[in-house]
Amino acid sequence: MNKFTVIFSLSVRYLKNRGIATILSIAAIALSLFMLIVVGSATFSIARAATDSSVKYPLIVGPDGSSGVRLLLSSLLYLDSPSGLLDAGVVDKLEAEPGVIAAVPIARADNYMTAPIVGTTQGFIDSLGVPLLDWIGKSEEKPQPKTVLSDSSLSNAVIGFRTANRTGLRVGDSFNGMHGMTGEASAHKHKEMSYRVVAILSPTNSPQDDAIFSHYKSVWLIHNRHLANGLQKKFTKEEHAKITYKKEDDTAGLKDAATTLKQVRDSLENNEKAQKFALSKDKFMLTSGKLSAILIQTSSPAVTGRLERKYSSAHGTIAVDTGRTLKRLINYMNKAESSVSYFNYLMLLSVLMLIFVTLIMSLRERKKELALLRSIGVGKKVISMMIMSETLMLVIFGVAVGVVAGHAMLWYIKPYLDLALGTNIEPFMISKMEINGVISTLLSGVVLSLIMSYSVYRMNLVEEIAKG
Amino acid sequence: MKIDIERLSHAFVSADGDEKKVIKDFSLAIPSGALVRVLGRSGTGKSTLFNIVSGMIVPNSGVVKVGDVDITTLSESARDLFRSKSVGYIFQTFNLLPSLSALENVYVPLLLAGHETENMKKKAGELLKQLGLGAHQTHFPWELSVGQRQRVAVARILLQRPALLIADEPTASLDKDSSQDVKNAIIEMHKQGSTILLASHDPIFDDMVGEFSCNMEKGGE
Ligand SMILES: Nc1ncnc2c1ncn2[C@@H]1O[C@H](COP(=O)(O)OP(=O)(O)OP(=O)(O)O)[C@@H](O)[C@H]1O
Ligand SMILES: [Mg+2]
């Protein structure tokens, strides 16, 4: 029999004999690798979800003065609030540009239970490319409606999969938008119009799952009415008499708000309060004729580049190359990822150190056993090789169990993780983080086993024999 | 295997630097095949002498010729090889590896020491049967009684057939029956020509004193 075979099987025997200690060591290594696997694939799929939703719209046009990243975050990923307003007329201009396939208006001002209400068009819903999960009349076997958002039924709302889960909204339910977050001083509920859920989207595994979609004109309607109410409340009877705009004139709620505000300023020329009011509403209130951003589908990167330049300088707008900005964002996320992974690596390291301590301690208990081998004539080299192979095997088992069980576990918990993180995790994907984890664990295992075998080599085992 | 010890001295240096002379200028010529009963109270250096003869300890001075070579001049690996080929130990306790079964304990350590002969596993099984351990081959040391464990160690010696058998208090923890089994094995090895070094306070060996004995009192001076 080959000596290495004997050494190998002796090591296996020893590890088996250590029972629970071996199992715990392997489990500890496996668990810390599992954490790396989860974080690695989750960050990957978060980045991918963002990328997926951005490739459809390579260009975003937003109000001048907002940053590119913020524009992307607010209009596509809904992670930030919009930074200002731009003229809705830009949509027509963009649609007239050669090479523009679609220009989709985005009007974001309110939320329902923190789910962003995104005013847009049916075109945007179509571009998500997922069927409806539920719609009004589905239970009566009515077919899925082709159009859910139109300017003829502004109270319609379509909600994302996770929004439905989180808020409990079902088709047919009504709700009111809220401006700002509960608890903020300026926060208020929009009673001007209630939305009605007409459909729920299937999961897209993108930020859209967390949103509520309505027609952009519904956002105008609500804020026009809000403005009209404000005019009535804020001004005295005498002041109000001078304002030619009357709330009753705008029953549809879609009269041009800019004209109204101009009237306010003109008729109350010397009224400082009125001037201030009109100016701030014009600037910040998403009334008719205004948008938060425009998502543009182009026919080629060249068109994207040309439009980016053109709309960055004129029209009171900035234009953002989605892909490039996203890359910057993902780079930033990778930084965050690596800070998480440092923590994970640190955990892995402390696990290995603990295992090392238990192994070194067990060496002391094994002195007699090793001395016995020496008395039979087993060489020091063979003994240190045996110890080395035990340690290495322990670490390799740990890594193997970690990788295999880790991915299996990830596969098992994927539905829960996806729901919690809004991701579409690929459980069997191997991330860079995992590779790093595996390599660094194996390397530490090698170092560990070398230290172990060296300390055995240096041990004075004869004394153990002499003790009898 | 004959052993010639000439002017052997050895001292241990304790942690605080004190030197403790254990063996002082000790000489002894043992003819091949002799059975030597090494006498002396506890702490007089019996085990130390054994460890020097087996090449586990290199003495401070003196010549220890085992066969024709002075073992004190050999390299560590050469001494390991010598032990695996020619020396068998039986200690008072702890002769077995805890993670191996009785059967494996008979032949696996020998394999590891590079001592390989044909059909080792089969022979190991037969030896265990002869020693009445046929039903205990797959048992682990903790599942065996003290006497059974010592018989497994004896089986290993019988499989190894070393030219030199060192028995250091081999029966001190045993009952009469087990002690007799160990003694029989020693006699058997002796008959087959092995040189035997025995340190034991057990009166069971008293009828063997006549053969050859040495006293380690006062370090064998
Ligand atoms: N590795 C060592 N380091 C220091 N001192 C040692 C060492 N080994 C043995 N000694 C000392 O050497 C002396 C002889 O020890 P040894 O084990 O050879 O005695 P022994 O005759 O076998 O005794 P016993 O009958 O109790 O087994 C003792 O005093 C012991 O303390
Ligand atoms: Mg002794």
Coordinates of C-alpha atoms in Angstrom, one line a residue, chain A residues 6 22 40 59 66 70 94 114 126 150 167 172 178 180 231 259 263 276 297 327 344 392 414 434 437 450:
Chain A
V6 CA -2.2 5.4 4.4
T22 CA -14.9 18.4 12.6
G40 CA -21.8 38.3 -4.2
L59 CA -31.0 58.6 -22.7
S66 CA -30.0 68.3 -11.6
R70 CA -29.8 62.0 -9.4
L94 CA -37.6 65.1 -28.8
T114 CA -43.5 55.2 0.2
D126 CA -45.6 48.2 -22.5
S150 CA -54.8 56.7 -20.9
T167 CA -49.2 47.7 0.7
G172 CA -60.4 47.7 -7.5
M178 CA -49.3 61.6 -0.5
G180 CA -43.7 63.9 1.0
L231 CA -55.2 80.0 -4.3
T259 CA -51.1 80.8 -17.5
Q263 CA -52.5 85.8 -14.1
K276 CA -43.6 84.6 -4.0
Q297 CA -35.5 55.3 -26.7
K327 CA -21.5 52.3 -14.9
N344 CA -17.2 38.9 5.3
L392 CA -5.9 20.8 4.5
K414 CA -34.0 32.7 -3.7
E434 CA -17.1 33.8 -4.1
G437 CA -13.5 33.7 -0.8
L450 CA 2.1 24.4 7.1

